[in-house]
PDB file of C-alpha atoms in Angstrom:
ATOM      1  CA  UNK A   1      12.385   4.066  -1.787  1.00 43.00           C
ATOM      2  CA  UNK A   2      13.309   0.320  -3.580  1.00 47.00           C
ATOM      3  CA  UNK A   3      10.275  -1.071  -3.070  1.00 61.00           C
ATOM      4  CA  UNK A   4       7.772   1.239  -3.977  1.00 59.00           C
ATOM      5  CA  UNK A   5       6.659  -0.073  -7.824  1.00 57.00           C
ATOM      6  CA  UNK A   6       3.726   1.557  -9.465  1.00 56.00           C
ATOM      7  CA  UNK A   7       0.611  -0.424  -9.544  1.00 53.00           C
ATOM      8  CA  UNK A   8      -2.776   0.247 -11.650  1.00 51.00           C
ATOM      9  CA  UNK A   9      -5.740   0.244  -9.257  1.00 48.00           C
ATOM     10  CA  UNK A  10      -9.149  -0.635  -9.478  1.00 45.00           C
ATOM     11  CA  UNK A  11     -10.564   2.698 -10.058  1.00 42.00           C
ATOM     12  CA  UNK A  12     -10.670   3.171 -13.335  1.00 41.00           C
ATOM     13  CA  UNK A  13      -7.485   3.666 -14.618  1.00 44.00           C
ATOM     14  CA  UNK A  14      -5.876   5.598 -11.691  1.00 51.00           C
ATOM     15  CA  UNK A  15      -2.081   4.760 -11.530  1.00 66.00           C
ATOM     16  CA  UNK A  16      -1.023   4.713  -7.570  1.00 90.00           C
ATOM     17  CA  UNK A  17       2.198   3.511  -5.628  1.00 95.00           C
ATOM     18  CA  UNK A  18       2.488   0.500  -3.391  1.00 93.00           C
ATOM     19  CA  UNK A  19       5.593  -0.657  -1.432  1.00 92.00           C
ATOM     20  CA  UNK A  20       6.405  -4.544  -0.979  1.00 89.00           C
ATOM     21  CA  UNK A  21       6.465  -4.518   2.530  1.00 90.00           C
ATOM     22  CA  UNK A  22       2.697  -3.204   3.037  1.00 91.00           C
ATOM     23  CA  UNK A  23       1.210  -3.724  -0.313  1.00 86.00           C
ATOM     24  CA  UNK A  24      -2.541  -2.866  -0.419  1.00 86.00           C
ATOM     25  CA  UNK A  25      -2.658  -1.892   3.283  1.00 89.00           C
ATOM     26  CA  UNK A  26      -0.896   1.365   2.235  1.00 94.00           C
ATOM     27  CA  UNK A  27      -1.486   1.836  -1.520  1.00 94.00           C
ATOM     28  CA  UNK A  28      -0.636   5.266  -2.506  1.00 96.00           C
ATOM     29  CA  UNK A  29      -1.629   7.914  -5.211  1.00 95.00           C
ATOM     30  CA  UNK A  30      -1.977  11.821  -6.368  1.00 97.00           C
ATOM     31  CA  UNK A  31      -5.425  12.967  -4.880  1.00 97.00           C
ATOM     32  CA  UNK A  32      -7.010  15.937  -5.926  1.00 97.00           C
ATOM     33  CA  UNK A  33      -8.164  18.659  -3.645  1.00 98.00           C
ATOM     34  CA  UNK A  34     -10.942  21.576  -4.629  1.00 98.00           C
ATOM     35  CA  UNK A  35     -10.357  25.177  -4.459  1.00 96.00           C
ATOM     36  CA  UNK A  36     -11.760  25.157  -0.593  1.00 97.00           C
ATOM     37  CA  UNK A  37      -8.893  22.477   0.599  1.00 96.00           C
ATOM     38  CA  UNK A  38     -12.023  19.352   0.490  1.00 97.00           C
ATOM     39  CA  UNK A  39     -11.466  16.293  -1.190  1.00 97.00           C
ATOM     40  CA  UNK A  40     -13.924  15.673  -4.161  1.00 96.00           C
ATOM     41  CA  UNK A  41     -16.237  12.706  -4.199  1.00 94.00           C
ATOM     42  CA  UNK A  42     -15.960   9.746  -6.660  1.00 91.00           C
ATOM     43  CA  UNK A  43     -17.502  10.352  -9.452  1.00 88.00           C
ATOM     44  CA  UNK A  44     -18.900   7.835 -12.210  1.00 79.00           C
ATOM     45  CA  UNK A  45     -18.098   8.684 -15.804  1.00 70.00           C
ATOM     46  CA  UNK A  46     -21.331   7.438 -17.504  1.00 64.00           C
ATOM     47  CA  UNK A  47     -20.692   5.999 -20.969  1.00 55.00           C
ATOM     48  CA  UNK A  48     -24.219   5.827 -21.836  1.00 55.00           C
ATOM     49  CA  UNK A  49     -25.005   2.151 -21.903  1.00 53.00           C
ATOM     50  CA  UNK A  50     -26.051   1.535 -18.808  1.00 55.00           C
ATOM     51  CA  UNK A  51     -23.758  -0.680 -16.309  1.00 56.00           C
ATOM     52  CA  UNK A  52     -21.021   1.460 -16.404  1.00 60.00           C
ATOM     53  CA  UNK A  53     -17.834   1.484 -14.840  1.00 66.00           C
ATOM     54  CA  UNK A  54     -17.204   1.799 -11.004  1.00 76.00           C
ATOM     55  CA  UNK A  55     -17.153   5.200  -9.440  1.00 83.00           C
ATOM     56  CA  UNK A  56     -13.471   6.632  -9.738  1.00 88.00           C
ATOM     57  CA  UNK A  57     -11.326   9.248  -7.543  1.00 91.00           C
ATOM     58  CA  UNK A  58      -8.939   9.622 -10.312  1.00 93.00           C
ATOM     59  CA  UNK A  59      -7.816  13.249  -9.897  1.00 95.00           C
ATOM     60  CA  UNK A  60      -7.608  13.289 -13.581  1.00 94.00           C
ATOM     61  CA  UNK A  61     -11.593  13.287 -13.767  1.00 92.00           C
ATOM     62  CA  UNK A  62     -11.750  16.311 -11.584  1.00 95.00           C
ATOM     63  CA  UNK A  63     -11.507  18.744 -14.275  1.00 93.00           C
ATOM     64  CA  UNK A  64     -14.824  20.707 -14.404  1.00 91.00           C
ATOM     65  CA  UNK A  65     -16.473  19.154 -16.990  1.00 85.00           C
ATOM     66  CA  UNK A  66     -19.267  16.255 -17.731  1.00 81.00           C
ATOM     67  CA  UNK A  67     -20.660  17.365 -14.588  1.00 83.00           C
ATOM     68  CA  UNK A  68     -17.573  16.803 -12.401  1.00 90.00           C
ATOM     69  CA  UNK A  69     -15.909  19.747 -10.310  1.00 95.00           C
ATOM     70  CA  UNK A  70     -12.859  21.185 -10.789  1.00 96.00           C
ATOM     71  CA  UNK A  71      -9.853  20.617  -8.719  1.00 97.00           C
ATOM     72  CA  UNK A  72      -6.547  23.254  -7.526  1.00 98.00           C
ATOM     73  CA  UNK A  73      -4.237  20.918  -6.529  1.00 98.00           C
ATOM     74  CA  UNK A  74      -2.559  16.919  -5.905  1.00 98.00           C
ATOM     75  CA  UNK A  75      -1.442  16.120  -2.768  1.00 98.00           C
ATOM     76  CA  UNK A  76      -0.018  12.862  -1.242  1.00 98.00           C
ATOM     77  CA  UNK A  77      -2.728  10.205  -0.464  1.00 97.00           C
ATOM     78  CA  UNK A  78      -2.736   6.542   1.201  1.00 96.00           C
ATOM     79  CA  UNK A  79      -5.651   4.127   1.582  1.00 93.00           C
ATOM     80  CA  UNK A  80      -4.894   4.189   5.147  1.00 93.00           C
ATOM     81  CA  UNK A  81      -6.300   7.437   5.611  1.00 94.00           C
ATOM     82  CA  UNK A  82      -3.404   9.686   5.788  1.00 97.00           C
ATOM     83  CA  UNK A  83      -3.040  12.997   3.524  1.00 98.00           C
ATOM     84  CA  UNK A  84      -0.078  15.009   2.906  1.00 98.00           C
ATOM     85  CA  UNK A  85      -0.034  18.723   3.704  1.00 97.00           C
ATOM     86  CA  UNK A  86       1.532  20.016   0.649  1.00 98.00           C
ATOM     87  CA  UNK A  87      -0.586  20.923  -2.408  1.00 98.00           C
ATOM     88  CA  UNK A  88       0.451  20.746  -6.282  1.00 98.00           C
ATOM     89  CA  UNK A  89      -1.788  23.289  -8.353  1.00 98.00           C
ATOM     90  CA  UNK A  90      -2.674  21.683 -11.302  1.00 97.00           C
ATOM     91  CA  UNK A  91      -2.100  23.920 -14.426  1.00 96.00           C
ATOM     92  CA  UNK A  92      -5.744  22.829 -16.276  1.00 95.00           C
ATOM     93  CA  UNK A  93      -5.066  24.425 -19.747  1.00 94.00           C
ATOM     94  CA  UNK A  94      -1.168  23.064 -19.122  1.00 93.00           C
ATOM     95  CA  UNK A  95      -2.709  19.435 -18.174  1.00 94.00           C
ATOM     96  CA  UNK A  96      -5.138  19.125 -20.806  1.00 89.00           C
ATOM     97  CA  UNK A  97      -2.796  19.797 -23.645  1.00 90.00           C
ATOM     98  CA  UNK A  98      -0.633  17.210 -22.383  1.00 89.00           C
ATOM     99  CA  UNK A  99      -3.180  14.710 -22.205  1.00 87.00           C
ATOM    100  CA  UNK A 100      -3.777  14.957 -18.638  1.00 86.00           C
ATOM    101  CA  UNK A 101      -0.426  14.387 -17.702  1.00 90.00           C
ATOM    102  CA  UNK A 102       1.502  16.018 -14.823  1.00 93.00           C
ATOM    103  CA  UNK A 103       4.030  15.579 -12.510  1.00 94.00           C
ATOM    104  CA  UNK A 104       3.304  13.803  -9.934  1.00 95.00           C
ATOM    105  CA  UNK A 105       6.215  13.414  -8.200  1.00 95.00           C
ATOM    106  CA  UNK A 106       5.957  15.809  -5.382  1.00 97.00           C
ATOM    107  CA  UNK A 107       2.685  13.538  -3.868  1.00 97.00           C
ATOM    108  CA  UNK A 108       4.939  10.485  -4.343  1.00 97.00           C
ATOM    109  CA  UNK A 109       7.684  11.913  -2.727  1.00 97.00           C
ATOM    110  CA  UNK A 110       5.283  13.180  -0.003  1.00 98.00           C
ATOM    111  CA  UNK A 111       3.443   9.327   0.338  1.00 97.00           C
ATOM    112  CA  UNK A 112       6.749   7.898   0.223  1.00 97.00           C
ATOM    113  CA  UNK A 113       8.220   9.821   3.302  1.00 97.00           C
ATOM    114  CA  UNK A 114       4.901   8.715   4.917  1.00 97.00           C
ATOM    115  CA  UNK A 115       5.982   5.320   4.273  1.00 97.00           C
ATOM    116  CA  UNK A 116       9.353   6.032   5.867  1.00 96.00           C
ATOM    117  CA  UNK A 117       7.513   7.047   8.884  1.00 97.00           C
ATOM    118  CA  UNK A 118       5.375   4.058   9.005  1.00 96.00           C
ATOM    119  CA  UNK A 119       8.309   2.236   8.811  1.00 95.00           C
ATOM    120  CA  UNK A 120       9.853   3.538  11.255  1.00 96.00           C
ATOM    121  CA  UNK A 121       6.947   3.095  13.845  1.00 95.00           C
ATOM    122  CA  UNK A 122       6.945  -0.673  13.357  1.00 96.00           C
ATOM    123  CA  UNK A 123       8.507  -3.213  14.757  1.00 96.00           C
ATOM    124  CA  UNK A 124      12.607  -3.980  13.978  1.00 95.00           C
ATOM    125  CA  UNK A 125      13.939  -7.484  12.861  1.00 93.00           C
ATOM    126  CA  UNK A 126      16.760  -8.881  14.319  1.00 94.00           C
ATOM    127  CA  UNK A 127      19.702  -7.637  12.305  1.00 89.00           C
ATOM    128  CA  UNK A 128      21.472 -11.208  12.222  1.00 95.00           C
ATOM    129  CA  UNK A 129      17.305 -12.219  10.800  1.00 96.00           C
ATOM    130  CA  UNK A 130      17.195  -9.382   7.751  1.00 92.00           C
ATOM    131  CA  UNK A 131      20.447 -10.377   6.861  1.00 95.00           C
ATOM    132  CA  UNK A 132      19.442 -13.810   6.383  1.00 96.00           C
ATOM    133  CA  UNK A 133      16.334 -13.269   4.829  1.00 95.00           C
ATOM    134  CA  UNK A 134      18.294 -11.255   2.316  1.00 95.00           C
ATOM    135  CA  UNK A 135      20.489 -14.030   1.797  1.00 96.00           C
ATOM    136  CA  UNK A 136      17.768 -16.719   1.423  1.00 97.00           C
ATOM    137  CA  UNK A 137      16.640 -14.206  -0.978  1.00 96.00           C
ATOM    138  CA  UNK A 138      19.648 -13.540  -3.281  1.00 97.00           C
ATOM    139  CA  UNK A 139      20.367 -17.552  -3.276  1.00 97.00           C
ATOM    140  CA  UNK A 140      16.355 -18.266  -4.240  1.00 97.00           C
ATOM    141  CA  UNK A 141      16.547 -15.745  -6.996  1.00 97.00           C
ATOM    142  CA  UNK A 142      19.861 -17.114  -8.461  1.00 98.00           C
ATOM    143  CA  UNK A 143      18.535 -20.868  -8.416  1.00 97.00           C
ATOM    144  CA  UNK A 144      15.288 -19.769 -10.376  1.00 97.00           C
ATOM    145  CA  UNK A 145      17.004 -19.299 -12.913  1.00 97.00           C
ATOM    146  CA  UNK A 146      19.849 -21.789 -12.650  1.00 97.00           C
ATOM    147  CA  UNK A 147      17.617 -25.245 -11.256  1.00 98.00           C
ATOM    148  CA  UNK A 148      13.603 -23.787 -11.085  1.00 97.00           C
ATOM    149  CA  UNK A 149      12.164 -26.069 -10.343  1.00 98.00           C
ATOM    150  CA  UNK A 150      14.680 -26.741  -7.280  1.00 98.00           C
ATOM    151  CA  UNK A 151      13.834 -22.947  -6.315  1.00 97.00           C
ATOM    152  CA  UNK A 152       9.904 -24.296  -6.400  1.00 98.00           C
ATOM    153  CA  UNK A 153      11.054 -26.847  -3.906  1.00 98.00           C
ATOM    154  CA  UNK A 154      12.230 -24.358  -1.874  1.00 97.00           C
ATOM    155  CA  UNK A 155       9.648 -22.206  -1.428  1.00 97.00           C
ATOM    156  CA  UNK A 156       7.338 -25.359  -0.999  1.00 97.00           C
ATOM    157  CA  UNK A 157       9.292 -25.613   1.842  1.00 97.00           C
ATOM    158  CA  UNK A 158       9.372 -21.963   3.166  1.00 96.00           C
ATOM    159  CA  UNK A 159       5.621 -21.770   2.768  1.00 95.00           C
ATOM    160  CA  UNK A 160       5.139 -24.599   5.286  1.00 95.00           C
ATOM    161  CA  UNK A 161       7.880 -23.035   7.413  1.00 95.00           C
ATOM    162  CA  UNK A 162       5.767 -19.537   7.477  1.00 94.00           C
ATOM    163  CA  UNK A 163       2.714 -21.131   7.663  1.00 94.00           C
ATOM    164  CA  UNK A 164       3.508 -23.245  11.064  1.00 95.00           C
ATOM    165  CA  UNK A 165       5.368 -19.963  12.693  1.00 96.00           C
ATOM    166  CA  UNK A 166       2.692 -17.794  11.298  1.00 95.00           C
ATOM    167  CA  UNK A 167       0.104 -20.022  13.116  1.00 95.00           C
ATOM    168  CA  UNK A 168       2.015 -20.159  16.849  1.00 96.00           C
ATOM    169  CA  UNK A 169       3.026 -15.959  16.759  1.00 96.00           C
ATOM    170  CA  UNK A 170      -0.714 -15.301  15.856  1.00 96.00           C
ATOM    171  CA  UNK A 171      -1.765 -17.613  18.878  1.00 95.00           C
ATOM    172  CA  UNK A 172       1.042 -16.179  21.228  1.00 96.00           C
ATOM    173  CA  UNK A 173       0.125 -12.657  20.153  1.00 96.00           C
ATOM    174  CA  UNK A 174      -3.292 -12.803  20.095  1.00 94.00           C
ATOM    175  CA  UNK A 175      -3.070 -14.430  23.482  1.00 95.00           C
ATOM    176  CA  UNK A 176      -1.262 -11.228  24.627  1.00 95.00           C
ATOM    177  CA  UNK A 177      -3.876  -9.298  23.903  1.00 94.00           C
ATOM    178  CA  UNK A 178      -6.274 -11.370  25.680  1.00 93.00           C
ATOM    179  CA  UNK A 179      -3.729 -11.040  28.504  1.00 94.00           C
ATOM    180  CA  UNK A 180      -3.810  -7.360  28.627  1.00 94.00           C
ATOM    181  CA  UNK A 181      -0.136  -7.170  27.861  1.00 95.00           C
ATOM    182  CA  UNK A 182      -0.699  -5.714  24.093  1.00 94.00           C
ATOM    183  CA  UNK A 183      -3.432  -3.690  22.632  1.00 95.00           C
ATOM    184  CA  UNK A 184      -4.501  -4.374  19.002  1.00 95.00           C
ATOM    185  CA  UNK A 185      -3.203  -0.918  18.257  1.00 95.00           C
ATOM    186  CA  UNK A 186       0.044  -1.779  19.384  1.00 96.00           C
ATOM    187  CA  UNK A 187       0.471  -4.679  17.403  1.00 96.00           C
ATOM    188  CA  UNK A 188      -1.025  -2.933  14.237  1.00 95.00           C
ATOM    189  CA  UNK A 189       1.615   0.359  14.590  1.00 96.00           C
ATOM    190  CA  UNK A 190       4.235  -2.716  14.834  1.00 96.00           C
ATOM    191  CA  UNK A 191       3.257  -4.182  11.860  1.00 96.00           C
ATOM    192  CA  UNK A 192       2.716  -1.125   9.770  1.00 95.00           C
ATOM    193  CA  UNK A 193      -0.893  -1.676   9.730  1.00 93.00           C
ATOM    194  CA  UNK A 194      -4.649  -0.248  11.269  1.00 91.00           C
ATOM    195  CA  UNK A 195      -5.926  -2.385  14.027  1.00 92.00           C
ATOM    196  CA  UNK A 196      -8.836  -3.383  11.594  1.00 92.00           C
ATOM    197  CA  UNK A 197      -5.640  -4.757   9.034  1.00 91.00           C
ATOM    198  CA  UNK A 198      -3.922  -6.257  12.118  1.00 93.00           C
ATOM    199  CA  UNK A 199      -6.540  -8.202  12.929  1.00 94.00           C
ATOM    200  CA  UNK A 200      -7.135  -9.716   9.627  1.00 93.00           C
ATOM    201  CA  UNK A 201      -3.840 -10.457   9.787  1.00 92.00           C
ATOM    202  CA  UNK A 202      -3.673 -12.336  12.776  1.00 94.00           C
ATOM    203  CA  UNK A 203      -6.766 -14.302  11.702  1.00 94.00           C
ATOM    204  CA  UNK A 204      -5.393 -15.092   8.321  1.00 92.00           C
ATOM    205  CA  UNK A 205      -2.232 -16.688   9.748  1.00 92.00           C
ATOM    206  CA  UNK A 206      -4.234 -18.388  12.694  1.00 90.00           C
ATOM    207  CA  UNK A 207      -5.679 -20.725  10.189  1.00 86.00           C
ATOM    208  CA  UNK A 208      -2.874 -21.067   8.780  1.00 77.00           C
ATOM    209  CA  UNK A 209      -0.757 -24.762   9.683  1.00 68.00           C
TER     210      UNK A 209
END
């Protein structure tokens, strides 16, 4: 997938997955899961001085010791909620030697089909619309580096553009919910996102102008 990029998230040091198009709505990682197919609590890793880190779900942490238990396996894991079925064993003795490395690209591969299938639930764009988006895109990524501060104008400009269309489809769609006509699950499977994350949405770009 081209626009998954790794990402370093806020437990701990926990490396995960996002993709462009949903960013933090569906942030991926490896999650561990114990010997009777549960997934582990966060844990905190004390350091002794009192105001310690935040609680982590690292899978890395899960290895039996300093009071933590011991995970079998990775699997595929999304903020949204959604788990993959496959399971990784993790090779302790292996793992530990290495630093507490391992492959992880069997849950990636796993999240990232998820993310396919997200994608596929939402809602198309107008062909003749991605293509021109792409093309806006190309030409504003050529003139950054040719005229910058032309490309700044440019997106000064798109950002008001987004910001008045963002304002009237929030309106018109929230106004179609009102209506009856759309649910809020509806419009969150077409944007890729819970109804809780569609609704933020919505607000955000209603006060938006």
């Amino acid at each position: 997938m081209e626009d998954c990029v790794p990402y370093r998230s806020q437990e701990g040091e926990a490396m995960g997955w996002q993709s462009e198009e949903f960013g933090s709505y569906h942030e991926g990682r490896a999650g561990a899961v114990l010997a009777d197919g549960s997934e582990p609590k966060p844990v905190y890793l004390d350091a002794g001085s009192g105001g310690g880190p935040p609680p982590t779900s690292d899978w890395r942490v899960y290895d039996g010791r300093f009071g933590a238990p011991k995970a079998a396996a990775l699997r595929g894991s999304c903020s949204c909620g959604w788990r993959g079925t496959p399971r990784y064993p993790i090779d302790w003795p292996q793992v530990i030697d290495d630093g507490h490395s391992m492959d992880t690209s069997g849950p990636r591969g796993d999240w990232e089909q998820h993310i396919s299938e997200v994608r596929a639930r939402s809602v198309p764009l107008p062909v003749g619309l991605e293509e021109l988006l792409e093309r806006v895109e190309e030409h504003l990524d050529a003139l950054a580096v040719e005229a910058p501060v032309a490309a700044l104008k440019a997106v000064a400009a798109l950002e008001r553009i987004t910001g008045r269309i963002g304002h009237r489809a929030a309106h018109h769609a929230q106004a179609d919910e009102q209506a009856g006509e759309l649910s809020w699950e509806a419009i969150g499977t077409a944007l890729g996102l819970s109804e809780a994350d569609a609704r933020s949405r919505l607000i955000r770009y209603s006060f938006r102008r």
